Amino acid sequence: MTKRCVLFIDDEEGLLELYRTAFERLGYEVATATGLEAARDRINRGGIDAVVLDIRLGEASGLQLLREVKAAHPRLPIVLCTAYARYQDDFSSWLADAYVVKSSDLGELKLAVKRCLEASA
Amino acid sequence: MPREGALPRRPRGARRGRAGLWALDAGLSLRRHRSNRLLDLLVAVGEALERAVDPEVAAWIVLSALTAGEGLGFNRAFLLLARDDELRGVFGVGPRSREEAFRVWAELSRRQVRPLELLGEPDAAAVAAERQRHAKTLAELSLPSPRGCHAWRRAFVAHATHPDRCVRHWVDVLDSRALVVIPLLAAAGPWGVVLADNFVTAAPVYLGTLEAAESLAHVLRAAVERTELLRRLREEEQQRVAAEHATLLLATARSLTHELINPLSIAGGTARELAASPPAEPAELARKLAIIAEAVARVEEHVGRLAEGLAGRANGTSAREMELGELAERVVERFRPLAVKRHVRLVCYRPARQVRVGGDPEVAERCVETLLANALTACQVQRGEVQVAVTEEGAWGRLQVADTGPPLEPELAGAPFSGGMSMRRSSSGLGLASLRALAEAMGGRVDYDQSDTPWVRFALLLRRWA
């Protein structure tokens, strides 16, 4: 069976490594990007089944990428994973398929990714 | 109506009302004397009103001039304003009864108080007390639905038999034998009414006094409109400042959460992963532990900075006095070698007079460094010019950095300080959004303009030190 590929976009290298370790152990293929340009390139190359996106990417905004990706790939599920819960109040974030607040416990994020992939299958 | 006249000296047998105007017509010199006095009164009122920033204070000044013995000498006066289809009593000056009048006037006379001399320095507490003292009468004078009333345009003296029901209502409430009614009209209808009478002295109201009262009432209208506008502007300013503070707090909360939650997630998450599946290789274990240690160190650093900032705010040391010109020169001199190397002409204009502002000198310096670094980076290709200028701008001190580099891209020009947008010029300094947040944290703001080609101007504005 082909592995489902999840793209994690965050400006924190340490978090990306954590995601890679945790999600590869669950059987996913993991791709990572630390900025908007790298993320766009990776998505446009294809083969991504779900995206986990941070909102604050240094000076850039993940919400901007969320709008772009949803316009170009409306069926690609996107999970917003951010440190700040109140971004949920921003209607721009409502485009996302799921919203998860960052935590050292990745249980909620794992569950959100699993559900999004099941829904898009 | 009797014509008013006045004598400079009291003739034998002449009667004198509280207005201080002799009830005799004694010729041209006397009228000139009266005109001069009226002119003096208007000047005094005008000067006092110039300093008034509150509608109640403006009303107190003019109604006091109407009722002061050296003024027009009415016993009492009231102001009603048309608001929301209602003529509402808003201010009153003078005694409420004959007994109170004799007591107060005797006291004023004993203490040799001259009310007109107090106009220039209104006591806010006394004004509020005066308004409160007349609250009951003002409420009774108010007319919830004054339709059909105020068809009049000029001031007049009314009696109990007046055909207008509004006027009869006021005469009745005030139990007045001769009530001066001064209508104040706006383009869309009635603006307000000034009422005055001599209910204690029963002194006659002369045409000249009526005209003078009408002039004062119109001055009052202009002053109330101006002070109400000022009040609205003040309220809007307060709302704007509150909104900006809320925005800044929100941005701070987001940054703080980002800066703390990210390393905590890394540390905690990595530790959980290690516990769930310990690596076989000691080197891999050491690498993971180093990641955790680094993340914890970041949290410690952020918490330390946060505590320091809060402590600084608590003891009021976050804003200090500093001289903007000196700061500009200091930063410019630091950047001069770089400007020479990049063949950019760098000049600094500093006024002879010191521009003292409030802020955190280190933070302000960091902001100016960022602006200057941006400008030099923008100019290096064309070998242009960078001008740093310090000026005073009302309540603000302005430090402007202008350069002849390329303008901002259109998508950035609309809101160059908003977050989530990349800068036009790469720089080692802060982002423009951070620059704005820092300026606002110091109670200041940032400004941007590129309408004056070829100059692109960024400015840091900090409040002048009081």
Coordinates of N, CA, C and O in Angstrom, one line a residue, chain A residues 10-19 21-23 25 36 54-61 64 82-87 89-90 101-106 110, chain B residues 250-251 253-259 261-274 276-277 284 287-288 291 298 419-423 431-434:
Chain A
D10 N 6.6 24.7 8.8 CA 6.8 25.4 10.1 C 8.2 26.0 10.0 O 9.1 25.5 9.4
D11 N 8.4 27.2 10.7 CA 9.7 27.8 10.6 C 10.6 27.3 11.7 O 11.7 27.7 11.8
E12 N 10.1 26.3 12.5 CA 10.9 25.8 13.6 C 11.4 24.4 13.1 O 10.7 23.4 13.0
E13 N 12.8 24.4 12.9 CA 13.4 23.1 12.5 C 13.2 22.0 13.5 O 13.0 20.8 13.2
G14 N 13.2 22.4 14.8 CA 13.1 21.4 15.8 C 11.7 20.7 15.8 O 11.6 19.5 16.0
L15 N 10.7 21.5 15.5 CA 9.3 20.9 15.4 C 9.2 20.0 14.2 O 8.6 19.0 14.3
L16 N 9.8 20.5 13.1 CA 9.7 19.6 11.9 C 10.4 18.3 12.1 O 9.9 17.2 11.6
E17 N 11.5 18.3 12.8 CA 12.1 17.0 13.1 C 11.3 16.1 14.0 O 11.1 14.9 13.8
L18 N 10.6 16.8 15.0 CA 9.7 16.0 15.9 C 8.5 15.4 15.1 O 8.2 14.3 15.2
Y19 N 8.0 16.2 14.2 CA 6.9 15.7 13.3 C 7.3 14.6 12.5 O 6.6 13.6 12.3
T21 N 9.8 12.4 13.1 CA 10.0 11.2 13.9 C 8.6 10.6 14.2 O 8.4 9.4 14.1
A22 N 7.7 11.4 14.7 CA 6.4 10.9 15.2 C 5.6 10.4 14.0 O 4.9 9.3 14.2
F23 N 5.5 11.1 12.9 CA 4.6 10.6 11.9 C 5.2 9.5 11.0 O 4.4 8.7 10.4
R25 N 6.9 7.2 12.2 CA 6.6 6.0 13.0 C 5.2 5.5 12.8 O 4.9 4.3 12.9
L36 N 7.4 29.8 2.8 CA 6.3 29.8 1.8 C 6.8 29.3 0.5 O 6.1 28.5 -0.1
D54 N 1.7 25.8 9.9 CA 1.8 26.8 11.0 C 1.3 28.2 10.4 O 1.5 28.5 9.2
I55 N 0.8 29.0 11.3 CA 0.3 30.3 10.8 C 1.5 31.3 10.7 O 1.6 32.1 9.8
R56 N 2.2 31.3 11.8 CA 3.4 32.3 11.8 C 4.6 31.6 11.3 O 5.2 30.7 11.9
L57 N 5.0 32.1 10.1 CA 6.2 31.5 9.5 C 7.2 32.7 9.4 O 7.4 33.3 8.3
G58 N 7.8 33.0 10.5 CA 8.7 34.2 10.5 C 7.9 35.4 10.2 O 6.9 35.7 10.9
E59 N 8.3 36.2 9.2 CA 7.6 37.4 8.8 C 6.4 37.1 7.9 O 5.6 37.9 7.6
A60 N 6.4 35.8 7.4 CA 5.3 35.5 6.5 C 4.1 34.9 7.2 O 4.2 34.6 8.4
S61 N 3.0 34.9 6.5 CA 1.7 34.4 7.1 C 1.3 33.1 6.5 O 1.1 33.0 5.2
Q64 N -1.9 33.2 4.4 CA -1.8 33.6 2.9 C -1.6 32.3 2.1 O -2.3 32.1 1.1
T82 N -1.1 25.7 15.1 CA -0.4 27.0 15.5 C -0.4 27.1 17.1 O -1.2 26.5 17.8
A83 N 0.5 28.0 17.5 CA 0.7 28.1 19.0 C -0.5 28.9 19.6 O -0.8 28.9 20.8
Y84 N -1.1 29.7 18.8 CA -2.1 30.7 19.3 C -3.5 30.3 19.0 O -3.9 30.4 17.8
A85 N -4.3 30.0 20.0 CA -5.6 29.5 19.8 C -6.6 30.5 19.2 O -7.5 30.2 18.5
R86 N -6.3 31.8 19.5 CA -7.2 32.8 19.0 C -7.2 33.1 17.5 O -8.1 33.8 17.0
Y87 N -6.3 32.5 16.8 CA -6.3 32.6 15.3 C -7.6 32.0 14.8 O -8.0 32.2 13.7
D89 N -10.3 32.7 15.6 CA -11.3 33.8 15.4 C -11.1 34.5 14.1 O -12.0 35.2 13.6
D90 N -10.0 34.3 13.5 CA -9.7 34.9 12.2 C -10.4 34.1 11.1 O -10.1 32.9 10.9
V101 N -4.2 23.3 18.2 CA -3.2 24.2 18.9 C -2.0 23.4 19.3 O -2.1 22.2 19.7
K102 N -0.8 24.0 19.0 CA 0.4 23.2 19.2 C 0.5 22.8 20.7 O 0.1 23.5 21.6
S103 N 1.1 21.6 20.8 CA 1.3 21.0 22.1 C 2.4 20.0 22.1 O 2.8 19.5 21.0
S104 N 3.0 19.7 23.2 CA 4.0 18.7 23.3 C 3.4 17.3 23.1 O 4.0 16.3 22.8
D105 N 2.0 17.2 23.3 CA 1.3 16.0 23.1 C 0.8 16.1 21.6 O -0.1 16.9 21.3
L106 N 1.3 15.2 20.8 CA 0.9 15.3 19.4 C -0.4 14.5 19.1 O -0.7 14.3 17.9
K110 N -2.2 14.2 15.4 CA -2.2 12.9 14.7 C -3.6 12.5 14.3 O -3.9 12.1 13.2
Chain B
L250 N -2.8 42.1 21.5 CA -3.1 40.9 20.7 C -1.9 40.4 20.0 O -1.5 39.2 20.1
A251 N -1.2 41.4 19.4 CA 0.1 41.0 18.7 C 1.1 40.4 19.6 O 1.8 39.5 19.4
A253 N 0.5 39.1 22.5 CA 0.0 37.7 23.0 C 0.4 36.7 22.0 O 0.9 35.6 22.3
R254 N 0.2 37.0 20.7 CA 0.5 36.0 19.7 C 2.0 35.7 19.6 O 2.4 34.6 19.5
S255 N 2.8 36.8 19.7 CA 4.2 36.6 19.6 C 4.7 35.8 20.8 O 5.5 34.8 20.7
L256 N 4.2 36.1 22.0 CA 4.6 35.5 23.2 C 4.2 34.0 23.2 O 5.0 33.1 23.5
T257 N 3.0 33.7 22.7 CA 2.6 32.3 22.6 C 3.5 31.6 21.7 O 3.9 30.5 22.0
H258 N 3.7 32.2 20.5 CA 4.6 31.6 19.5 C 5.9 31.3 20.1 O 6.5 30.2 19.9
E259 N 6.5 32.3 20.8 CA 7.9 32.1 21.3 C 8.0 31.1 22.4 O 9.0 30.6 22.7
I261 N 5.3 28.6 23.2 CA 4.7 27.3 22.8 C 5.6 26.4 21.9 O 5.7 25.2 22.1
N262 N 6.2 27.1 20.9 CA 7.0 26.3 20.0 C 8.1 25.6 20.7 O 8.2 24.3 20.6
P263 N 9.0 26.2 21.5 CA 10.1 25.5 22.1 C 9.5 24.5 23.1 O 10.1 23.4 23.3
L264 N 8.4 24.8 23.8 CA 7.8 23.9 24.8 C 7.3 22.6 24.0 O 7.5 21.5 24.5
S265 N 6.7 22.8 22.9 CA 6.2 21.7 22.1 C 7.4 20.8 21.7 O 7.3 19.6 21.7
I266 N 8.5 21.5 21.2 CA 9.7 20.7 20.8 C 10.2 19.9 22.0 O 10.5 18.7 21.8
A267 N 10.4 20.6 23.1 CA 11.0 19.9 24.2 C 10.1 18.7 24.7 O 10.6 17.6 24.9
G268 N 8.9 19.1 25.0 CA 7.9 18.1 25.5 C 7.7 17.0 24.5 O 7.7 15.8 24.9
G269 N 7.5 17.3 23.2 CA 7.2 16.3 22.2 C 8.4 15.4 22.0 O 8.2 14.2 21.9
T270 N 9.6 16.0 21.9 CA 10.8 15.1 21.7 C 10.9 14.2 22.9 O 11.3 13.0 22.7
A271 N 10.7 14.7 24.1 CA 10.9 13.9 25.3 C 9.9 12.7 25.3 O 10.2 11.6 25.6
R272 N 8.6 13.0 24.8 CA 7.6 12.0 24.7 C 8.0 10.9 23.7 O 7.9 9.7 23.9
E273 N 8.6 11.4 22.6 CA 9.0 10.4 21.5 C 10.1 9.5 22.1 O 10.2 8.3 21.8
L274 N 11.0 10.2 22.8 CA 12.2 9.4 23.4 C 11.7 8.3 24.3 O 12.1 7.2 24.3
A276 N 8.7 7.0 24.3 CA 7.9 6.0 23.6 C 8.8 5.0 22.9 O 8.6 3.8 22.7
S277 N 9.9 5.6 22.3 CA 10.8 4.8 21.5 C 12.2 5.3 21.6 O 12.7 6.1 20.8
E284 N 22.5 9.4 18.8 CA 21.1 9.9 18.5 C 20.4 10.4 19.7 O 19.7 11.4 19.7
R287 N 21.8 13.7 20.7 CA 21.3 14.7 19.8 C 19.9 15.2 20.1 O 19.6 16.4 20.2
K288 N 19.0 14.2 20.4 CA 17.7 14.5 20.8 C 17.6 15.3 22.2 O 16.9 16.3 22.3
I291 N 18.5 18.8 21.6 CA 17.3 19.6 21.1 C 16.4 20.0 22.2 O 16.0 21.2 22.2
R298 N 15.6 28.3 25.3 CA 14.8 29.4 24.6 C 13.7 29.9 25.5 O 13.4 31.1 25.6
G419 N 1.9 42.9 9.6 CA 2.6 41.7 9.7 C 2.3 40.8 8.5 O 1.4 41.0 7.7
G420 N 3.1 39.7 8.4 CA 2.9 38.8 7.4 C 3.3 39.2 6.0 O 3.0 38.6 5.0
M421 N 4.0 40.3 5.9 CA 4.4 40.8 4.5 C 6.0 40.9 4.6 O 6.5 41.4 5.5
S422 N 6.6 40.5 3.5 CA 8.0 40.6 3.5 C 8.4 42.0 3.2 O 7.7 42.8 2.6
M423 N 9.6 42.3 3.6 CA 10.1 43.7 3.4 C 10.6 43.9 2.0 O 11.1 42.9 1.3
G431 N 12.0 43.6 11.3 CA 11.0 43.7 10.2 C 10.2 45.0 10.5 O 10.2 45.5 11.6
L432 N 9.5 45.5 9.5 CA 8.7 46.7 9.6 C 7.6 46.5 10.6 O 7.2 47.4 11.3
A433 N 7.0 45.3 10.6 CA 5.9 45.0 11.6 C 6.4 45.1 13.0 O 5.8 45.7 13.9
S434 N 7.6 44.6 13.2 CA 8.2 44.6 14.6 C 8.6 46.1 14.9 O 8.4 46.5 16.1

